[in-house]
Amino acid sequence: MQRYFIKNNQIDHSHILLNKQDSHHVKNVMRMRVGDFVECCDETLLYLGRIVQLDPQTKIEITNQYPATGELAVQVSIAHGVVRREKTEEVMRRLVELGCYAYLPIMMKRSQVKPISDKLERWQTIIKEASEQAKRSKLMMITEPQSWKSLLTTIKDYDLCLVADAGSHPLMKDGFTLNNIANIIVVIGPEGGFDSQEIIDLQRAGGRVVSFGNHIFRTETAPLYAMSVLRYTIGEANAR
Amino acid sequence: MQRYFIKNNQIDHSHILLNKQDSHHVKNVMRMRVGDFVECCDETLLYLGRIVQLDPQTKIEITNQYPATGELAVQVSIAHGVVRREKTEEVMRRLVELGCYAYLPIMMKRSQVKPISDKLERWQTIIKEASEQAKRSKLMMITEPQSWKSLLTTIKDYDLCLVADAGSHPLMKDGFTLNNIANIIVVIGPEGGFDSQEIIDLQRAGGRVVSFGNHIFRTETAPLYAMSVLRYTIGEANAR
C-alpha cells in the first residue's frame, strides 16, 4: 500500500489532509480514487485510512492506527566526505532503503566539490519519497555539509565510531561488537580517501579505523557496504 | 598502483605487451612514462613491471610476480531479473567492487525490458575496467541474459541458493550458514519482484527464500545488500 509521510499538524481528529505534492501524487501519479486505502506515517504512528476527498487536496479518513515500528534497533549514522551532487543523492536514496538513521556530508581535505547548502530542501524531498517507497517509519536525518571540526566534536556522542580506510587496518569483521551499543557513526572519505592527518584526528577523537578487505571501493560504494553489514549485524529490521 | 588485466598471450617471457586500449590509457589518461611501474594480472599471476616502451603499444618488463590472490573464499553468483541497461551496468560495477564471482541476468516474468544480448562485449569492458580499479584478481563472470528454465537447471550446481523476496519469510540472517559451502547463488527479482509461480519454481529447485527485513529495497539495491552481507560473512577478502 502506498505510504505518505505527514506532519503532525496535518491530522485533525479522525482525518488527515495531505499536502499539495502528495495530493497530486495520489490523484495523478497513483490515479487513486475516493474509497482507496493509503498509509500515512508521522514517525510516531502509522495510520491506515480511506480517501474521502481528492480535490483540492486529498483528505483521508483514519480507519486504524498502529505504533510506527520496524526501524533498526541501533541507530547508524554515516558521515561522508562531500562528493558530487548526483553521487550524494544516489547514496542518500540507497541509505534510506538500508535503514540509515542520519547522513552527514562533511567537508574533507580531498572533497573536490564545494558544499551546496541550498540543496537541503531538495535532499529532504528525495529522502521523504525514498522513505515512502522503502516503507521506513522514520525519515533519515540529513544535515547541511558540516566542517571537519564540527564532525570531530560530535564523535564522542556516539557509542562507536568506525572509520573506513583502504590502508592496512583490521578488517571490519574484526573491528567491532555491538554489546551495549545504541548508536554508531561510520566515517567514510571522499574520492581519493582521507588525508593522513584526518585519520590521526579521527583516531584521537575515538574512531576505530577498519578496512573492508583488499578490494578498493569507490566512495559511493563504501557507505552502502558499511550500512548493509551493520543492518545485517544489528539483526535487520523486524516486520510490524 | 595502476592495474591492467591481460590475457596469457600478451606475455612473452619477461615482457608484457598491453593491448591498444590499455596502451592509450597508460599514455594519455594516466600520463605515465618509460620507467613508471604498473601491475598486470592474468587471473593466475600478478606481475609487477616497469614500462620500457610507450609506442605504438605499451611494453612492460616484468620485475616481479606473485600468485593472484585476495578473492573471497566462497564464490558468490548473483542471478538478477533483467533490468534497464543503466541499472544493469551500475549493479555490475558495484558487484565487481564487492567481490562477486558471477552476474547472471535472467529473463523473468516481470522483466519489463528485452534482453540486449549484443551488450555482452560492452559489459565485459565495464567489468575489466571496474576490476582494475577495484584491484580484483579475477574478472567477474558475466553471461548473456538467460531464460528462466536455464536458471532453474543450474541451481543444483550450487551448494546454497538464496532467494530474496519482500514477503513474509525468514530474515536473511536466519536463513543460512556457511558450513561446507564453496559456492552460493542469490536470486533476485526485477522491478516488481518475482511472480508467485517463480517463487514456487525456485523452492522446488532447492532455493531458500529469505527476506532482508521489512524495508522495501529497489531491485538494484538488493544485489548490493546481498553481496555486502555475504562478503562480510565469508570474511572479507584478505590482502595479498
PDB file of N, CA and C in Angstrom, chain B residues 6-68:
ATOM      1  N   ILE B   6      45.312  -8.691 -18.235  1.00  0.00           N
ATOM      2  CA  ILE B   6      45.878  -9.108 -19.522  1.00  0.00           C
ATOM      3  C   ILE B   6      45.501 -10.553 -19.792  1.00  0.00           C
ATOM      4  N   LYS B   7      45.626 -10.924 -21.055  1.00  0.00           N
ATOM      5  CA  LYS B   7      45.442 -12.326 -21.423  1.00  0.00           C
ATOM      6  C   LYS B   7      46.821 -12.975 -21.478  1.00  0.00           C
ATOM      7  N   ASN B   8      46.811 -14.287 -21.325  1.00  0.00           N
ATOM      8  CA  ASN B   8      48.069 -15.013 -21.252  1.00  0.00           C
ATOM      9  C   ASN B   8      48.951 -14.799 -22.480  1.00  0.00           C
ATOM     10  N   ASN B   9      48.306 -14.646 -23.661  1.00  0.00           N
ATOM     11  CA  ASN B   9      49.105 -14.486 -24.888  1.00  0.00           C
ATOM     12  C   ASN B   9      49.737 -13.099 -25.033  1.00  0.00           C
ATOM     13  N   GLN B  10      49.530 -12.230 -24.070  1.00  0.00           N
ATOM     14  CA  GLN B  10      50.205 -10.928 -24.097  1.00  0.00           C
ATOM     15  C   GLN B  10      51.565 -10.983 -23.395  1.00  0.00           C
ATOM     16  N   ILE B  11      51.853 -12.139 -22.788  1.00  0.00           N
ATOM     17  CA  ILE B  11      53.115 -12.294 -22.066  1.00  0.00           C
ATOM     18  C   ILE B  11      54.115 -13.035 -22.947  1.00  0.00           C
ATOM     19  N   ASP B  12      55.310 -12.452 -23.095  1.00  0.00           N
ATOM     20  CA  ASP B  12      56.355 -13.078 -23.899  1.00  0.00           C
ATOM     21  C   ASP B  12      57.615 -13.114 -23.024  1.00  0.00           C
ATOM     22  N   HIS B  13      57.880 -14.278 -22.424  1.00  0.00           N
ATOM     23  CA  HIS B  13      58.994 -14.426 -21.491  1.00  0.00           C
ATOM     24  C   HIS B  13      58.944 -13.321 -20.417  1.00  0.00           C
ATOM     25  N   SER B  14      59.865 -12.385 -20.498  1.00  0.00           N
ATOM     26  CA  SER B  14      59.984 -11.401 -19.418  1.00  0.00           C
ATOM     27  C   SER B  14      59.257 -10.095 -19.720  1.00  0.00           C
ATOM     28  N   HIS B  15      58.458 -10.070 -20.812  1.00  0.00           N
ATOM     29  CA  HIS B  15      57.785  -8.821 -21.177  1.00  0.00           C
ATOM     30  C   HIS B  15      56.286  -9.012 -21.382  1.00  0.00           C
ATOM     31  N   ILE B  16      55.540  -7.930 -21.150  1.00  0.00           N
ATOM     32  CA  ILE B  16      54.100  -7.917 -21.399  1.00  0.00           C
ATOM     33  C   ILE B  16      53.806  -6.794 -22.385  1.00  0.00           C
ATOM     34  N   LEU B  17      52.983  -7.098 -23.401  1.00  0.00           N
ATOM     35  CA  LEU B  17      52.568  -6.074 -24.352  1.00  0.00           C
ATOM     36  C   LEU B  17      51.092  -5.755 -24.092  1.00  0.00           C
ATOM     37  N   LEU B  18      50.794  -4.528 -23.677  1.00  0.00           N
ATOM     38  CA  LEU B  18      49.392  -4.163 -23.417  1.00  0.00           C
ATOM     39  C   LEU B  18      48.636  -4.008 -24.738  1.00  0.00           C
ATOM     40  N   ASN B  19      47.313  -4.221 -24.691  1.00  0.00           N
ATOM     41  CA  ASN B  19      46.521  -4.023 -25.913  1.00  0.00           C
ATOM     42  C   ASN B  19      46.369  -2.522 -26.200  1.00  0.00           C
ATOM     43  N   LYS B  20      45.737  -2.197 -27.327  1.00  0.00           N
ATOM     44  CA  LYS B  20      45.678  -0.796 -27.749  1.00  0.00           C
ATOM     45  C   LYS B  20      44.944   0.091 -26.752  1.00  0.00           C
ATOM     46  N   GLN B  21      43.802  -0.401 -26.242  1.00  0.00           N
ATOM     47  CA  GLN B  21      43.021   0.410 -25.295  1.00  0.00           C
ATOM     48  C   GLN B  21      43.829   0.706 -24.033  1.00  0.00           C
ATOM     49  N   ASP B  22      44.464  -0.322 -23.492  1.00  0.00           N
ATOM     50  CA  ASP B  22      45.234  -0.121 -22.261  1.00  0.00           C
ATOM     51  C   ASP B  22      46.466   0.744 -22.519  1.00  0.00           C
ATOM     52  N   SER B  23      47.068   0.586 -23.703  1.00  0.00           N
ATOM     53  CA  SER B  23      48.222   1.419 -24.049  1.00  0.00           C
ATOM     54  C   SER B  23      47.812   2.888 -24.096  1.00  0.00           C
ATOM     55  N   HIS B  24      46.633   3.139 -24.678  1.00  0.00           N
ATOM     56  CA  HIS B  24      46.091   4.505 -24.705  1.00  0.00           C
ATOM     57  C   HIS B  24      45.880   5.017 -23.277  1.00  0.00           C
ATOM     58  N   HIS B  25      45.357   4.159 -22.425  1.00  0.00           N
ATOM     59  CA  HIS B  25      45.078   4.546 -21.039  1.00  0.00           C
ATOM     60  C   HIS B  25      46.363   4.921 -20.307  1.00  0.00           C
ATOM     61  N   VAL B  26      47.397   4.083 -20.494  1.00  0.00           N
ATOM     62  CA  VAL B  26      48.695   4.326 -19.846  1.00  0.00           C
ATOM     63  C   VAL B  26      49.255   5.682 -20.259  1.00  0.00           C
ATOM     64  N   LYS B  27      49.222   5.922 -21.594  1.00  0.00           N
ATOM     65  CA  LYS B  27      49.911   7.094 -22.135  1.00  0.00           C
ATOM     66  C   LYS B  27      49.092   8.375 -21.973  1.00  0.00           C
ATOM     67  N   ASN B  28      47.796   8.302 -22.315  1.00  0.00           N
ATOM     68  CA  ASN B  28      47.016   9.534 -22.431  1.00  0.00           C
ATOM     69  C   ASN B  28      46.108   9.820 -21.247  1.00  0.00           C
ATOM     70  N   VAL B  29      45.708   8.776 -20.515  1.00  0.00           N
ATOM     71  CA  VAL B  29      44.850   9.021 -19.353  1.00  0.00           C
ATOM     72  C   VAL B  29      45.709   9.114 -18.089  1.00  0.00           C
ATOM     73  N   MET B  30      46.534   8.102 -17.860  1.00  0.00           N
ATOM     74  CA  MET B  30      47.381   8.100 -16.657  1.00  0.00           C
ATOM     75  C   MET B  30      48.638   8.957 -16.860  1.00  0.00           C
ATOM     76  N   ARG B  31      48.955   9.269 -18.116  1.00  0.00           N
ATOM     77  CA  ARG B  31      50.143  10.061 -18.479  1.00  0.00           C
ATOM     78  C   ARG B  31      51.423   9.484 -17.861  1.00  0.00           C
ATOM     79  N   MET B  32      51.547   8.164 -17.931  1.00  0.00           N
ATOM     80  CA  MET B  32      52.753   7.514 -17.403  1.00  0.00           C
ATOM     81  C   MET B  32      53.884   7.599 -18.422  1.00  0.00           C
ATOM     82  N   ARG B  33      55.103   7.359 -17.944  1.00  0.00           N
ATOM     83  CA  ARG B  33      56.283   7.469 -18.801  1.00  0.00           C
ATOM     84  C   ARG B  33      57.125   6.199 -18.701  1.00  0.00           C
ATOM     85  N   VAL B  34      58.060   6.079 -19.617  1.00  0.00           N
ATOM     86  CA  VAL B  34      59.005   4.963 -19.552  1.00  0.00           C
ATOM     87  C   VAL B  34      59.679   5.003 -18.181  1.00  0.00           C
ATOM     88  N   GLY B  35      59.745   3.864 -17.499  1.00  0.00           N
ATOM     89  CA  GLY B  35      60.341   3.805 -16.168  1.00  0.00           C
ATOM     90  C   GLY B  35      59.297   3.695 -15.067  1.00  0.00           C
ATOM     91  N   ASP B  36      58.062   4.120 -15.348  1.00  0.00           N
ATOM     92  CA  ASP B  36      56.995   4.000 -14.332  1.00  0.00           C
ATOM     93  C   ASP B  36      56.593   2.532 -14.160  1.00  0.00           C
ATOM     94  N   PHE B  37      56.070   2.226 -12.981  1.00  0.00           N
ATOM     95  CA  PHE B  37      55.687   0.847 -12.677  1.00  0.00           C
ATOM     96  C   PHE B  37      54.172   0.646 -12.788  1.00  0.00           C
ATOM     97  N   VAL B  38      53.771  -0.507 -13.250  1.00  0.00           N
ATOM     98  CA  VAL B  38      52.359  -0.895 -13.283  1.00  0.00           C
ATOM     99  C   VAL B  38      52.230  -2.351 -12.830  1.00  0.00           C
ATOM    100  N   GLU B  39      50.999  -2.731 -12.497  1.00  0.00           N
ATOM    101  CA  GLU B  39      50.674  -4.121 -12.184  1.00  0.00           C
ATOM    102  C   GLU B  39      49.888  -4.713 -13.347  1.00  0.00           C
ATOM    103  N   CYS B  40      50.150  -5.954 -13.687  1.00  0.00           N
ATOM    104  CA  CYS B  40      49.323  -6.661 -14.664  1.00  0.00           C
ATOM    105  C   CYS B  40      48.859  -7.968 -14.044  1.00  0.00           C
ATOM    106  N   CYS B  41      47.664  -8.379 -14.404  1.00  0.00           N
ATOM    107  CA  CYS B  41      47.104  -9.587 -13.794  1.00  0.00           C
ATOM    108  C   CYS B  41      46.467 -10.448 -14.871  1.00  0.00           C
ATOM    109  N   ASP B  42      46.854 -11.729 -14.907  1.00  0.00           N
ATOM    110  CA  ASP B  42      46.222 -12.650 -15.873  1.00  0.00           C
ATOM    111  C   ASP B  42      45.284 -13.618 -15.156  1.00  0.00           C
ATOM    112  N   GLU B  43      44.872 -13.262 -13.961  1.00  0.00           N
ATOM    113  CA  GLU B  43      43.940 -14.023 -13.119  1.00  0.00           C
ATOM    114  C   GLU B  43      44.616 -15.196 -12.419  1.00  0.00           C
ATOM    115  N   THR B  44      45.841 -15.524 -12.796  1.00  0.00           N
ATOM    116  CA  THR B  44      46.591 -16.562 -12.101  1.00  0.00           C
ATOM    117  C   THR B  44      47.763 -15.921 -11.364  1.00  0.00           C
ATOM    118  N   LEU B  45      48.469 -15.070 -12.092  1.00  0.00           N
ATOM    119  CA  LEU B  45      49.615 -14.376 -11.502  1.00  0.00           C
ATOM    120  C   LEU B  45      49.426 -12.873 -11.591  1.00  0.00           C
ATOM    121  N   LEU B  46      50.019 -12.194 -10.617  1.00  0.00           N
ATOM    122  CA  LEU B  46      50.043 -10.734 -10.603  1.00  0.00           C
ATOM    123  C   LEU B  46      51.486 -10.323 -10.895  1.00  0.00           C
ATOM    124  N   TYR B  47      51.671  -9.556 -11.975  1.00  0.00           N
ATOM    125  CA  TYR B  47      53.010  -9.161 -12.394  1.00  0.00           C
ATOM    126  C   TYR B  47      53.265  -7.701 -12.025  1.00  0.00           C
ATOM    127  N   LEU B  48      54.416  -7.447 -11.435  1.00  0.00           N
ATOM    128  CA  LEU B  48      54.857  -6.071 -11.239  1.00  0.00           C
ATOM    129  C   LEU B  48      55.876  -5.795 -12.337  1.00  0.00           C
ATOM    130  N   GLY B  49      55.730  -4.649 -13.019  1.00  0.00           N
ATOM    131  CA  GLY B  49      56.639  -4.399 -14.131  1.00  0.00           C
ATOM    132  C   GLY B  49      56.892  -2.929 -14.367  1.00  0.00           C
ATOM    133  N   ARG B  50      57.924  -2.670 -15.168  1.00  0.00           N
ATOM    134  CA  ARG B  50      58.373  -1.322 -15.460  1.00  0.00           C
ATOM    135  C   ARG B  50      58.135  -1.069 -16.948  1.00  0.00           C
ATOM    136  N   ILE B  51      57.575   0.091 -17.259  1.00  0.00           N
ATOM    137  CA  ILE B  51      57.308   0.430 -18.661  1.00  0.00           C
ATOM    138  C   ILE B  51      58.641   0.681 -19.372  1.00  0.00           C
ATOM    139  N   VAL B  52      58.856  -0.031 -20.495  1.00  0.00           N
ATOM    140  CA  VAL B  52      60.104   0.166 -21.257  1.00  0.00           C
ATOM    141  C   VAL B  52      59.825   0.777 -22.628  1.00  0.00           C
ATOM    142  N   GLN B  53      58.539   0.866 -22.998  1.00  0.00           N
ATOM    143  CA  GLN B  53      58.197   1.397 -24.323  1.00  0.00           C
ATOM    144  C   GLN B  53      56.740   1.853 -24.291  1.00  0.00           C
ATOM    145  N   LEU B  54      56.447   3.015 -24.893  1.00  0.00           N
ATOM    146  CA  LEU B  54      55.066   3.518 -24.904  1.00  0.00           C
ATOM    147  C   LEU B  54      54.418   3.365 -26.283  1.00  0.00           C
ATOM    148  N   ASP B  55      55.198   3.522 -27.362  1.00  0.00           N
ATOM    149  CA  ASP B  55      54.625   3.497 -28.719  1.00  0.00           C
ATOM    150  C   ASP B  55      55.176   2.334 -29.525  1.00  0.00           C
ATOM    151  N   PRO B  56      54.373   1.759 -30.419  1.00  0.00           N
ATOM    152  CA  PRO B  56      52.953   2.043 -30.638  1.00  0.00           C
ATOM    153  C   PRO B  56      52.069   1.469 -29.537  1.00  0.00           C
ATOM    154  N   GLN B  57      52.591   0.474 -28.757  1.00  0.00           N
ATOM    155  CA  GLN B  57      51.829  -0.062 -27.629  1.00  0.00           C
ATOM    156  C   GLN B  57      52.764  -0.157 -26.428  1.00  0.00           C
ATOM    157  N   THR B  58      52.165  -0.141 -25.237  1.00  0.00           N
ATOM    158  CA  THR B  58      52.972  -0.160 -24.029  1.00  0.00           C
ATOM    159  C   THR B  58      53.623  -1.526 -23.829  1.00  0.00           C
ATOM    160  N   LYS B  59      54.922  -1.512 -23.621  1.00  0.00           N
ATOM    161  CA  LYS B  59      55.661  -2.745 -23.350  1.00  0.00           C
ATOM    162  C   LYS B  59      56.198  -2.656 -21.928  1.00  0.00           C
ATOM    163  N   ILE B  60      56.035  -3.752 -21.182  1.00  0.00           N
ATOM    164  CA  ILE B  60      56.384  -3.759 -19.767  1.00  0.00           C
ATOM    165  C   ILE B  60      57.382  -4.863 -19.489  1.00  0.00           C
ATOM    166  N   GLU B  61      58.447  -4.520 -18.821  1.00  0.00           N
ATOM    167  CA  GLU B  61      59.424  -5.523 -18.404  1.00  0.00           C
ATOM    168  C   GLU B  61      59.019  -6.023 -17.019  1.00  0.00           C
ATOM    169  N   ILE B  62      58.809  -7.323 -16.916  1.00  0.00           N
ATOM    170  CA  ILE B  62      58.362  -7.901 -15.642  1.00  0.00           C
ATOM    171  C   ILE B  62      59.516  -7.886 -14.645  1.00  0.00           C
ATOM    172  N   THR B  63      59.259  -7.314 -13.464  1.00  0.00           N
ATOM    173  CA  THR B  63      60.317  -7.277 -12.451  1.00  0.00           C
ATOM    174  C   THR B  63      60.024  -8.235 -11.300  1.00  0.00           C
ATOM    175  N   ASN B  64      58.763  -8.600 -11.147  1.00  0.00           N
ATOM    176  CA  ASN B  64      58.406  -9.496 -10.056  1.00  0.00           C
ATOM    177  C   ASN B  64      57.049 -10.109 -10.353  1.00  0.00           C
ATOM    178  N   GLN B  65      56.780 -11.254  -9.744  1.00  0.00           N
ATOM    179  CA  GLN B  65      55.435 -11.818  -9.906  1.00  0.00           C
ATOM    180  C   GLN B  65      55.013 -12.565  -8.658  1.00  0.00           C
ATOM    181  N   TYR B  66      53.702 -12.571  -8.417  1.00  0.00           N
ATOM    182  CA  TYR B  66      53.128 -13.187  -7.216  1.00  0.00           C
ATOM    183  C   TYR B  66      51.885 -13.964  -7.645  1.00  0.00           C
ATOM    184  N   PRO B  67      51.453 -14.921  -6.827  1.00  0.00           N
ATOM    185  CA  PRO B  67      50.160 -15.548  -7.108  1.00  0.00           C
ATOM    186  C   PRO B  67      49.057 -14.477  -7.014  1.00  0.00           C
ATOM    187  N   ALA B  68      48.079 -14.556  -7.910  1.00  0.00           N
ATOM    188  CA  ALA B  68      46.962 -13.604  -7.882  1.00  0.00           C
ATOM    189  C   ALA B  68      45.954 -14.063  -6.844  1.00  0.00           C
TER     190      ALA B  68
END
